[in-house]
Amino acid sequence: MSVTRRPLLVADMTLVTAGAMTANVAGYLLQLLAGRWLGVNGYSEFASLLAVQLLCAVPALALQNVVAREFVRGAPVAALRALQWRCAAIVAALALALVPVVTFALDVGVLACAGALAAAPAQVLLTGEQGILQGQRRFRVLAVVLGLAGISRVVPALALLAANAGAGPALWGTALGLATAAALARALAGTTGPDMFAPAATPAVTEPGHVAAGSVAPERHARAAAADDAPRAGADGHSPAGTASPAETGGPADERAPVVGVLPVLRAAQVQAALMAMSSADLIVVRMVLDEAEAGRYALGAIAAKIAFWLPAAVGVVLYPRMAQPAHSAKAIRDALAVLSVLGVLAVAGAAVAAPLAPLFAGQDYAPVQGLLWLFALHGAILAVLQGAVLSAIAVDRTTPAALTWLGLAVEVVLMVLLARTAPALIGTAVAVAGTTTLLVVAIALRNTAARPVGH
């Protein structure tokens, strides 16, 4: 990586982190206030359905990754937007069918369950636009969209909770907020799709890793890109780094762009689903093995895991387009895993130091879990590294890591259901299984990068 490129990547990560943190802080505020306003017992239902909502975001996250990858490979924006509408329709039908199943399985209210699941198609439309921005490397706009999405999701829910409306209306509020965020994202992304305008009006890379609207790559950038080990176009259709892809130029190559169907999204979804299921399985199982009060405390402690898991998400977002480019893939994957590991250590240390403050924010009812916060943070940090490895697999369209992750999930659920009857036992099991799974998946990812020739 060149000296000039590194500060730009850091700036991109900082911007995306700021946007993601705005969304995450809003989400944590929702959970903290819901814990106070709904009480220990009411919050257990709310937290479990938020976990279900996270699982339902799997198709949306998979779509974002596929859209970003296919844009880098030359797919036109119009085809990518058509794909996101097809995926939203499929997800809406599945969500409707799942309402009675989830309601019965978790013993929750049907109104609350329907509200949680109604968010799924809105998330698909939202992340489809985020994928376009990510593929174009318009990280400033993406950061704004991430922040607005988090605020739009939380504000209606908080207003309803403050009005003592209960968990059901609040979850419907999150769905309405996500639908609003999707419309805002579409407006911010605009219609400047590379397939709609001449090259002079399309996004073009002006600096390594950055996209500026309304310009084409200048000659000085071509020289900089060459100096930065720019990849050669290969038979796989990938564009050279630092130059406009067929989708970016809007030229005749668009006619040769691959058709983007639902199948690549399904492949990515089953990889992403394994990760999301492992990150949320404990919050679902906890209602089955602990009483309401203990389950509510565990759910609040798990906020530390969510912070450690989502805080470094910008690393994968920014490096993912490079992971999808053959000549930069191996370096980007190694960089991502290294940075995620360092951030994980810092997150665990931060949780241990801040643990005594937890009861001040959440109430004394949750004091019993403060000594476990570092362990929750460790769980999230491990899963963040696993997410980096999973993203690297999606970037090169491989699904092998999913099998190991599904196996780890199965082992985790069985051990929790059969053996864990306390909060420490539950989180200890989650950490042990997640750590073992992550070591195996990362080893495979690093082996694959070592075996992959440069430029392939």
Tab-separated table of C-alpha atoms in Angstrom:
chain	number	residue	atom	x	y	z
A	1	MET	CA	0.000	0.000	0.000
A	2	SER	CA	1.472	3.375	-0.959
A	3	VAL	CA	2.168	6.136	1.543
A	4	THR	CA	-0.412	8.391	-0.141
A	5	ARG	CA	-3.104	5.717	-0.140
A	6	ARG	CA	-2.902	4.878	3.565
A	7	PRO	CA	-4.088	8.290	4.892
A	8	LEU	CA	-6.985	8.216	2.423
A	9	LEU	CA	-8.082	4.792	3.652
A	10	VAL	CA	-7.837	5.987	7.240
A	11	ALA	CA	-9.963	9.028	6.357
A	12	ASP	CA	-12.555	6.790	4.681
A	13	MET	CA	-12.678	4.477	7.698
A	14	THR	CA	-13.025	7.462	10.005
A	15	LEU	CA	-15.948	8.849	8.027
A	16	VAL	CA	-17.750	5.529	7.803
A	17	THR	CA	-17.061	4.860	11.480
A	18	ALA	CA	-18.593	8.232	12.357
A	19	GLY	CA	-21.722	7.410	10.362
A	20	ALA	CA	-21.935	3.898	11.765
A	21	MET	CA	-21.303	5.123	15.306
A	22	THR	CA	-24.130	7.628	14.974
A	23	ALA	CA	-26.414	4.739	14.040
A	24	ASN	CA	-25.000	2.486	16.751
A	25	VAL	CA	-25.232	5.089	19.504
A	26	ALA	CA	-28.841	5.672	18.505
A	27	GLY	CA	-29.439	1.918	18.640
A	28	TYR	CA	-27.790	1.548	22.045
A	29	LEU	CA	-29.810	4.498	23.341
A	30	LEU	CA	-32.959	2.737	22.169
A	31	GLN	CA	-31.994	-0.424	24.025
A	32	LEU	CA	-30.968	1.386	27.207
A	33	LEU	CA	-34.126	3.478	27.376
A	34	ALA	CA	-36.276	0.487	26.453
A	35	GLY	CA	-34.668	-1.399	29.330
A	36	ARG	CA	-35.689	1.375	31.711
A	37	TRP	CA	-39.163	2.053	30.323
A	38	LEU	CA	-40.255	-1.532	29.670
A	39	GLY	CA	-38.725	-3.029	32.805
A	40	VAL	CA	-36.717	-6.227	33.046
A	41	ASN	CA	-39.541	-8.518	31.912
A	42	GLY	CA	-40.823	-6.314	29.081
A	43	TYR	CA	-37.324	-5.676	27.791
A	44	SER	CA	-36.691	-9.405	27.367
A	45	GLU	CA	-39.397	-9.588	24.667
A	46	PHE	CA	-38.190	-6.381	23.031
A	47	ALA	CA	-34.525	-7.484	22.965
A	48	SER	CA	-35.375	-10.921	21.563
A	49	LEU	CA	-37.368	-9.375	18.722
A	50	LEU	CA	-34.553	-6.927	18.022
A	51	ALA	CA	-32.320	-9.999	17.670
A	52	VAL	CA	-34.849	-11.483	15.243
A	53	GLN	CA	-34.825	-8.173	13.363
A	54	LEU	CA	-31.049	-8.438	13.122
A	55	LEU	CA	-31.325	-11.946	11.683
A	56	CYS	CA	-33.844	-10.654	9.154
A	57	ALA	CA	-31.220	-8.104	8.082
A	58	VAL	CA	-29.099	-10.939	6.686
A	59	PRO	CA	-30.555	-10.730	3.140
A	60	ALA	CA	-30.071	-6.974	3.256
A	61	LEU	CA	-26.414	-7.228	4.285
A	62	ALA	CA	-25.812	-9.910	1.675
A	63	LEU	CA	-27.405	-7.704	-0.982
A	64	GLN	CA	-25.157	-4.777	-0.051
A	65	ASN	CA	-22.066	-6.950	-0.388
A	66	VAL	CA	-23.188	-8.398	-3.723
A	67	VAL	CA	-24.177	-5.002	-5.118
A	68	ALA	CA	-20.811	-3.485	-4.152
A	69	ARG	CA	-18.925	-6.460	-5.588
A	70	GLU	CA	-20.879	-6.551	-8.848
A	71	PHE	CA	-20.535	-2.796	-9.316
A	72	VAL	CA	-16.759	-3.175	-9.039
A	73	ARG	CA	-16.991	-5.938	-11.637
A	74	GLY	CA	-18.920	-3.733	-14.062
A	75	ALA	CA	-22.651	-4.252	-13.452
A	76	PRO	CA	-24.820	-1.225	-14.362
A	77	VAL	CA	-26.649	0.641	-11.600
A	78	ALA	CA	-30.068	0.119	-13.190
A	79	ALA	CA	-29.620	-3.662	-13.001
A	80	LEU	CA	-28.490	-3.443	-9.392
A	81	ARG	CA	-31.534	-1.398	-8.406
A	82	ALA	CA	-33.826	-3.846	-10.150
A	83	LEU	CA	-32.144	-6.609	-8.158
A	84	GLN	CA	-32.792	-4.849	-4.855
A	85	TRP	CA	-36.533	-4.550	-5.615
A	86	ARG	CA	-36.751	-8.238	-6.482
A	87	CYS	CA	-34.991	-9.127	-3.240
A	88	ALA	CA	-37.262	-6.813	-1.228
A	89	ALA	CA	-40.367	-8.529	-2.634
A	90	ILE	CA	-39.005	-11.980	-1.763
A	91	VAL	CA	-38.045	-10.905	1.759
A	92	ALA	CA	-41.451	-9.313	2.369
A	93	ALA	CA	-43.216	-12.571	1.460
A	94	LEU	CA	-40.936	-14.599	3.722
A	95	ALA	CA	-41.357	-12.160	6.607
A	96	LEU	CA	-45.138	-12.422	6.372
A	97	ALA	CA	-44.953	-16.211	6.504
A	98	LEU	CA	-42.634	-16.138	9.524
A	99	VAL	CA	-44.852	-13.994	11.765
A	100	PRO	CA	-46.871	-16.893	13.284
A	101	VAL	CA	-43.774	-19.106	13.551
A	102	VAL	CA	-41.685	-16.568	15.458
A	103	THR	CA	-44.639	-15.505	17.602
A	104	PHE	CA	-45.131	-19.092	18.787
A	105	ALA	CA	-41.429	-19.963	19.128
A	106	LEU	CA	-40.519	-16.958	21.288
A	107	ASP	CA	-43.868	-16.598	23.038
A	108	VAL	CA	-44.182	-12.918	22.116
A	109	GLY	CA	-47.042	-10.698	20.996
A	110	VAL	CA	-48.095	-10.982	17.370
A	111	LEU	CA	-48.144	-7.183	16.942
A	112	ALA	CA	-44.581	-6.854	18.218
A	113	CYS	CA	-43.400	-9.770	16.087
A	114	ALA	CA	-45.005	-8.369	12.940
A	115	GLY	CA	-43.373	-4.995	13.593
A	116	ALA	CA	-39.943	-6.585	13.938
A	117	LEU	CA	-40.330	-8.557	10.713
A	118	ALA	CA	-41.844	-5.633	8.772
A	119	ALA	CA	-38.459	-3.940	8.904
A	120	ALA	CA	-36.859	-6.620	6.698
A	121	PRO	CA	-37.924	-5.445	3.197
A	122	ALA	CA	-37.166	-1.825	4.101
A	123	GLN	CA	-33.665	-2.864	5.138
A	124	VAL	CA	-33.178	-4.556	1.764
A	125	LEU	CA	-33.998	-1.367	-0.135
A	126	LEU	CA	-31.777	0.665	2.177
A	127	THR	CA	-28.715	-1.568	1.908
A	128	GLY	CA	-29.096	-1.864	-1.849
A	129	GLU	CA	-28.416	1.871	-2.106
A	130	GLN	CA	-25.589	1.553	0.430
A	131	GLY	CA	-24.019	-1.135	-1.747
A	132	ILE	CA	-24.047	1.179	-4.755
A	133	LEU	CA	-22.349	3.923	-2.746
A	134	GLN	CA	-19.827	1.435	-1.354
A	135	GLY	CA	-18.967	0.073	-4.786
A	136	GLN	CA	-18.514	3.623	-6.074
A	137	ARG	CA	-16.376	4.363	-2.992
A	138	ARG	CA	-18.493	7.403	-2.175
A	139	PHE	CA	-17.755	6.941	1.493
A	140	ARG	CA	-18.730	10.456	2.581
A	141	VAL	CA	-22.253	10.005	1.259
A	142	LEU	CA	-22.338	6.461	2.640
A	143	ALA	CA	-21.404	7.790	6.079
A	144	VAL	CA	-24.305	10.256	5.929
A	145	VAL	CA	-26.708	7.488	4.900
A	146	LEU	CA	-25.549	5.239	7.738
A	147	GLY	CA	-26.074	7.971	10.302
A	148	LEU	CA	-29.480	9.009	8.948
A	149	ALA	CA	-30.619	5.389	8.825
A	150	GLY	CA	-29.800	4.860	12.498
A	151	ILE	CA	-31.538	8.047	13.571
A	152	SER	CA	-34.591	7.387	11.392
A	153	ARG	CA	-34.936	3.891	12.840
A	154	VAL	CA	-34.675	4.935	16.474
A	155	VAL	CA	-36.554	8.238	16.763
A	156	PRO	CA	-40.077	6.878	16.055
A	157	ALA	CA	-39.503	3.930	18.391
A	158	LEU	CA	-38.284	6.159	21.224
A	159	ALA	CA	-41.234	8.495	20.769
A	160	LEU	CA	-43.657	5.582	21.052
A	161	LEU	CA	-41.860	4.106	24.063
A	162	ALA	CA	-41.864	7.503	25.770
A	163	ALA	CA	-45.620	7.639	25.192
A	164	ASN	CA	-45.905	4.262	26.961
A	165	ALA	CA	-47.137	2.610	23.750
A	166	GLY	CA	-45.288	-0.654	24.445
A	167	ALA	CA	-42.911	-2.936	22.545
A	168	GLY	CA	-45.231	-3.677	19.595
A	169	PRO	CA	-45.805	-0.104	18.398
A	170	ALA	CA	-42.129	0.705	19.059
A	171	LEU	CA	-41.011	-2.104	16.754
A	172	TRP	CA	-43.429	-0.872	14.098
A	173	GLY	CA	-41.786	2.512	14.574
A	174	THR	CA	-38.398	1.010	13.702
A	175	ALA	CA	-39.888	-0.428	10.504
A	176	LEU	CA	-41.353	2.938	9.518
A	177	GLY	CA	-38.044	4.624	10.254
A	178	LEU	CA	-36.122	2.182	8.066
A	179	ALA	CA	-38.555	2.737	5.194
A	180	THR	CA	-37.976	6.473	5.526
A	181	ALA	CA	-34.211	5.908	5.600
A	182	ALA	CA	-34.409	3.852	2.403
A	183	ALA	CA	-36.154	6.737	0.635
A	184	LEU	CA	-33.529	9.179	1.926
A	185	ALA	CA	-30.709	6.893	0.769
A	186	ARG	CA	-32.216	6.686	-2.710
A	187	ALA	CA	-32.437	10.472	-2.855
A	188	LEU	CA	-28.842	10.950	-1.679
A	189	ALA	CA	-27.483	8.289	-4.028
A	190	GLY	CA	-29.339	10.076	-6.812
A	191	THR	CA	-29.815	8.917	-10.367
A	192	THR	CA	-26.230	9.471	-11.458
A	193	GLY	CA	-25.895	5.816	-12.234
A	194	PRO	CA	-23.028	5.129	-14.621
A	195	ASP	CA	-25.462	3.512	-17.016
A	196	MET	CA	-27.568	6.681	-17.268
A	197	PHE	CA	-25.154	9.484	-18.073
A	198	ALA	CA	-22.131	10.190	-20.168
A	199	PRO	CA	-18.713	9.583	-18.619
A	200	ALA	CA	-18.233	13.243	-17.746
A	201	ALA	CA	-21.165	13.068	-15.346
A	202	THR	CA	-20.439	9.711	-13.754
A	203	PRO	CA	-18.516	8.919	-10.593
A	204	ALA	CA	-14.858	8.416	-11.362
A	205	VAL	CA	-11.913	7.647	-9.159
A	206	THR	CA	-9.803	10.761	-8.736
A	207	GLU	CA	-7.601	9.524	-5.920
A	208	PRO	CA	-6.836	5.967	-4.880
A	209	GLY	CA	-9.840	4.721	-2.939
A	210	HIS	CA	-12.002	7.834	-3.486
A	211	VAL	CA	-14.805	8.598	-5.925
A	212	ALA	CA	-15.815	12.034	-7.041
A	213	ALA	CA	-18.973	12.779	-8.981
A	214	GLY	CA	-18.913	14.574	-12.283
A	215	SER	CA	-15.343	13.907	-13.368
A	216	VAL	CA	-13.181	11.352	-15.083
A	217	ALA	CA	-9.868	10.097	-13.794
A	218	PRO	CA	-7.205	12.661	-14.670
A	219	GLU	CA	-3.839	11.800	-16.101
A	220	ARG	CA	-2.110	12.464	-12.811
A	221	HIS	CA	-4.221	9.800	-11.156
A	222	ALA	CA	-3.336	7.278	-13.844
A	223	ARG	CA	0.300	7.765	-12.954
A	224	ALA	CA	-0.440	7.490	-9.227
A	225	ALA	CA	-2.446	4.340	-9.734
A	226	ALA	CA	0.349	2.773	-11.753
A	227	ALA	CA	2.799	3.594	-9.006
A	228	ASP	CA	0.487	1.954	-6.502
A	229	ASP	CA	0.646	-1.472	-8.110
A	230	ALA	CA	-2.518	-1.002	-10.141
A	231	PRO	CA	-3.916	-4.368	-11.258
A	232	ARG	CA	-4.256	-5.388	-14.870
A	233	ALA	CA	-7.663	-6.186	-16.269
A	234	GLY	CA	-8.058	-9.919	-16.470
A	235	ALA	CA	-10.326	-12.511	-17.935
A	236	ASP	CA	-12.537	-12.333	-14.858
A	237	GLY	CA	-13.756	-8.906	-15.909
A	238	HIS	CA	-12.311	-6.959	-12.966
A	239	SER	CA	-11.241	-3.410	-13.689
A	240	PRO	CA	-7.773	-2.045	-12.921
A	241	ALA	CA	-7.535	-0.281	-9.590
A	242	GLY	CA	-7.455	3.476	-9.960
A	243	THR	CA	-9.296	3.409	-13.287
A	244	ALA	CA	-12.955	3.518	-14.067
A	245	SER	CA	-14.715	0.201	-14.379
A	246	PRO	CA	-17.155	-0.376	-17.230
A	247	ALA	CA	-19.941	0.569	-14.853
A	248	GLU	CA	-18.143	3.794	-13.980
A	249	THR	CA	-17.614	4.935	-17.534
A	250	GLY	CA	-20.999	4.033	-18.944
A	251	GLY	CA	-19.286	2.956	-22.147
A	252	PRO	CA	-19.979	0.022	-24.471
A	253	ALA	CA	-18.576	-2.435	-21.929
A	254	ASP	CA	-21.897	-2.098	-20.087
A	255	GLU	CA	-23.392	-4.323	-22.771
A	256	ARG	CA	-21.048	-7.084	-21.658
A	257	ALA	CA	-21.741	-6.573	-17.947
A	258	PRO	CA	-22.825	-9.760	-16.186
A	259	VAL	CA	-26.503	-10.216	-15.486
A	260	VAL	CA	-27.066	-9.798	-11.762
A	261	GLY	CA	-29.592	-12.294	-10.452
A	262	VAL	CA	-30.882	-13.328	-7.058
A	263	LEU	CA	-28.668	-16.438	-6.877
A	264	PRO	CA	-25.447	-14.538	-5.971
A	265	VAL	CA	-27.386	-12.819	-3.197
A	266	LEU	CA	-28.577	-16.178	-1.889
A	267	ARG	CA	-25.009	-17.506	-1.846
A	268	ALA	CA	-23.794	-14.439	0.015
A	269	ALA	CA	-26.824	-14.563	2.316
A	270	GLN	CA	-26.109	-18.061	3.545
A	271	VAL	CA	-22.551	-16.976	4.392
A	272	GLN	CA	-23.785	-13.817	6.105
A	273	ALA	CA	-26.622	-15.689	7.822
A	274	ALA	CA	-24.211	-18.012	9.577
A	275	LEU	CA	-22.373	-15.040	11.076
A	276	MET	CA	-25.518	-13.147	12.072
A	277	ALA	CA	-27.051	-16.267	13.601
A	278	MET	CA	-23.943	-16.858	15.698
A	279	SER	CA	-23.956	-13.220	16.839
A	280	SER	CA	-27.581	-13.422	18.004
A	281	ALA	CA	-28.140	-17.049	18.990
A	282	ASP	CA	-27.401	-16.443	22.659
A	283	LEU	CA	-30.075	-13.721	22.891
A	284	ILE	CA	-32.659	-16.134	21.518
A	285	VAL	CA	-31.584	-19.161	23.555
A	286	VAL	CA	-31.436	-17.116	26.748
A	287	ARG	CA	-35.248	-16.870	26.815
A	288	MET	CA	-35.411	-20.643	26.731
A	289	VAL	CA	-33.001	-21.408	29.580
A	290	LEU	CA	-33.222	-18.435	31.972
A	291	ASP	CA	-36.119	-16.743	33.734
A	292	GLU	CA	-37.438	-13.384	32.511
A	293	ALA	CA	-35.383	-11.268	34.898
A	294	GLU	CA	-32.086	-13.053	34.184
A	295	ALA	CA	-32.778	-13.017	30.451
A	296	GLY	CA	-33.343	-9.269	30.572
A	297	ARG	CA	-30.068	-8.704	32.406
A	298	TYR	CA	-28.210	-10.908	29.954
A	299	ALA	CA	-29.733	-8.980	27.042
A	300	LEU	CA	-28.476	-5.696	28.454
A	301	GLY	CA	-25.010	-7.142	29.026
A	302	ALA	CA	-24.999	-8.233	25.396
A	303	ILE	CA	-25.013	-4.568	24.372
A	304	ALA	CA	-21.269	-4.631	25.104
A	305	ALA	CA	-20.920	-7.487	22.622
A	306	LYS	CA	-22.842	-5.511	19.989
A	307	ILE	CA	-20.603	-2.491	20.509
A	308	ALA	CA	-17.433	-4.554	20.091
A	309	PHE	CA	-18.942	-6.304	17.072
A	310	TRP	CA	-20.209	-3.284	15.137
A	311	LEU	CA	-17.708	-0.609	16.167
A	312	PRO	CA	-15.006	-1.735	13.688
A	313	ALA	CA	-17.493	-2.415	10.866
A	314	ALA	CA	-16.009	0.450	8.827
A	315	VAL	CA	-12.836	-1.581	8.306
A	316	GLY	CA	-14.690	-4.146	6.236
A	317	VAL	CA	-16.855	-1.549	4.482
A	318	VAL	CA	-13.889	0.470	3.223
A	319	LEU	CA	-11.589	-2.434	2.351
A	320	TYR	CA	-14.294	-4.610	0.793
A	321	PRO	CA	-14.101	-3.077	-2.730
A	322	ARG	CA	-10.359	-3.810	-2.685
A	323	MET	CA	-11.047	-7.362	-1.509
A	324	ALA	CA	-13.152	-7.796	-4.649
A	325	GLN	CA	-10.249	-6.720	-6.892
A	326	PRO	CA	-7.903	-9.662	-7.593
A	327	ALA	CA	-4.603	-7.772	-7.391
A	328	HIS	CA	-5.471	-6.112	-4.087
A	329	SER	CA	-7.553	-8.876	-2.489
A	330	ALA	CA	-4.876	-10.685	-0.464
A	331	LYS	CA	-3.367	-7.492	0.981
A	332	ALA	CA	-6.794	-6.047	1.822
A	333	ILE	CA	-7.843	-9.225	3.638
A	334	ARG	CA	-4.671	-9.368	5.725
A	335	ASP	CA	-4.952	-5.674	6.578
A	336	ALA	CA	-8.587	-6.049	7.605
A	337	LEU	CA	-7.951	-9.014	9.908
A	338	ALA	CA	-4.979	-7.294	11.556
A	339	VAL	CA	-6.848	-4.047	12.213
A	340	LEU	CA	-9.917	-5.892	13.519
A	341	SER	CA	-7.776	-7.879	15.948
A	342	VAL	CA	-6.149	-4.753	17.375
A	343	LEU	CA	-9.497	-2.982	17.732
A	344	GLY	CA	-10.898	-6.057	19.477
A	345	VAL	CA	-8.200	-5.939	22.148
A	346	LEU	CA	-8.970	-2.265	22.732
A	347	ALA	CA	-12.712	-2.968	22.968
A	348	VAL	CA	-12.232	-5.638	25.641
A	349	ALA	CA	-9.959	-3.369	27.669
A	350	GLY	CA	-12.448	-0.518	27.353
A	351	ALA	CA	-15.319	-2.719	28.551
A	352	ALA	CA	-13.343	-3.840	31.588
A	353	VAL	CA	-12.542	-0.248	32.553
A	354	ALA	CA	-16.069	1.070	31.945
A	355	ALA	CA	-17.916	-1.829	33.616
A	356	PRO	CA	-18.514	-0.031	36.963
A	357	LEU	CA	-20.469	2.667	35.100
A	358	ALA	CA	-23.013	0.236	33.663
A	359	PRO	CA	-25.507	0.347	36.568
A	360	LEU	CA	-25.478	4.169	36.450
A	361	PHE	CA	-26.824	4.121	32.899
A	362	ALA	CA	-29.003	1.016	32.966
A	363	GLY	CA	-30.131	0.910	36.609
A	364	GLN	CA	-29.146	-1.167	39.608
A	365	ASP	CA	-31.273	-4.113	38.423
A	366	TYR	CA	-28.484	-4.824	35.925
A	367	ALA	CA	-25.561	-4.637	38.380
A	368	PRO	CA	-25.123	-8.447	38.431
A	369	VAL	CA	-23.840	-8.464	34.837
A	370	GLN	CA	-21.300	-5.644	35.132
A	371	GLY	CA	-18.510	-8.079	36.001
A	372	LEU	CA	-19.213	-9.965	32.780
A	373	LEU	CA	-19.083	-6.975	30.423
A	374	TRP	CA	-15.485	-7.649	29.379
A	375	LEU	CA	-16.510	-11.191	28.437
A	376	PHE	CA	-19.433	-9.894	26.394
A	377	ALA	CA	-17.035	-7.474	24.677
A	378	LEU	CA	-14.641	-10.337	23.948
A	379	HIS	CA	-17.485	-12.221	22.290
A	380	GLY	CA	-18.242	-9.238	20.068
A	381	ALA	CA	-14.572	-8.656	19.241
A	382	ILE	CA	-14.118	-12.274	18.167
A	383	LEU	CA	-17.205	-12.063	15.974
A	384	ALA	CA	-15.872	-8.855	14.383
A	385	VAL	CA	-12.769	-10.734	13.235
A	386	LEU	CA	-14.997	-13.551	11.979
A	387	GLN	CA	-17.013	-10.978	10.048
A	388	GLY	CA	-13.848	-9.745	8.349
A	389	ALA	CA	-13.028	-13.282	7.239
A	390	VAL	CA	-16.604	-13.830	6.048
A	391	LEU	CA	-16.527	-10.609	4.016
A	392	SER	CA	-13.332	-11.748	2.348
A	393	ALA	CA	-15.088	-14.949	1.305
A	394	ILE	CA	-18.051	-13.064	-0.152
A	395	ALA	CA	-15.722	-10.679	-1.987
A	396	VAL	CA	-14.229	-13.582	-3.943
A	397	ASP	CA	-17.568	-15.446	-4.136
A	398	ARG	CA	-16.555	-18.372	-1.931
A	399	THR	CA	-18.849	-20.052	0.574
A	400	THR	CA	-16.573	-22.532	2.363
A	401	PRO	CA	-16.355	-20.500	5.617
A	402	ALA	CA	-20.138	-20.679	5.943
A	403	ALA	CA	-20.049	-24.434	6.564
A	404	LEU	CA	-17.680	-24.023	9.512
A	405	THR	CA	-19.705	-21.154	10.913
A	406	TRP	CA	-22.973	-23.122	10.676
A	407	LEU	CA	-21.266	-26.028	12.424
A	408	GLY	CA	-20.030	-23.729	15.178
A	409	LEU	CA	-23.527	-22.301	15.573
A	410	ALA	CA	-25.030	-25.767	15.943
A	411	VAL	CA	-22.459	-26.718	18.586
A	412	GLU	CA	-23.055	-23.463	20.456
A	413	VAL	CA	-26.848	-23.856	20.571
A	414	VAL	CA	-26.653	-27.504	21.673
A	415	LEU	CA	-24.172	-26.723	24.455
A	416	MET	CA	-26.219	-23.758	25.665
A	417	VAL	CA	-29.515	-25.632	25.707
A	418	LEU	CA	-28.102	-28.718	27.393
A	419	LEU	CA	-25.535	-27.307	29.809
A	420	ALA	CA	-25.870	-23.544	30.373
A	421	ARG	CA	-28.223	-22.443	33.137
A	422	THR	CA	-26.590	-19.192	34.241
A	423	ALA	CA	-25.531	-15.998	32.484
A	424	PRO	CA	-21.778	-16.676	32.979
A	425	ALA	CA	-22.190	-20.181	31.528
A	426	LEU	CA	-24.063	-18.826	28.508
A	427	ILE	CA	-21.574	-16.103	27.608
A	428	GLY	CA	-18.616	-18.393	28.371
A	429	THR	CA	-19.967	-20.988	25.957
A	430	ALA	CA	-20.562	-18.317	23.305
A	431	VAL	CA	-16.994	-17.025	23.608
A	432	ALA	CA	-15.407	-20.488	23.481
A	433	VAL	CA	-17.325	-21.632	20.413
A	434	ALA	CA	-16.980	-18.301	18.579
A	435	GLY	CA	-13.239	-18.230	19.257
A	436	THR	CA	-12.679	-21.744	17.918
A	437	THR	CA	-14.814	-21.091	14.845
A	438	THR	CA	-13.054	-17.809	14.107
A	439	LEU	CA	-9.593	-19.372	14.333
A	440	LEU	CA	-10.570	-22.021	11.776
A	441	VAL	CA	-12.235	-19.586	9.361
A	442	VAL	CA	-9.372	-17.075	9.558
A	443	ALA	CA	-6.844	-19.855	8.941
A	444	ILE	CA	-8.717	-20.830	5.772
A	445	ALA	CA	-8.936	-17.203	4.615
A	446	LEU	CA	-5.202	-16.623	5.137
A	447	ARG	CA	-4.332	-19.903	3.430
A	448	ASN	CA	-6.445	-18.940	0.431
A	449	THR	CA	-4.802	-15.526	0.158
A	450	ALA	CA	-1.336	-17.084	0.377
A	451	ALA	CA	-2.226	-19.517	-2.402
A	452	ARG	CA	-3.789	-16.889	-4.670
A	453	PRO	CA	-1.358	-15.515	-7.275
A	454	VAL	CA	-1.097	-11.751	-7.531
A	455	GLY	CA	-3.487	-10.469	-10.152
A	456	HIS	CA	-5.800	-13.484	-9.895
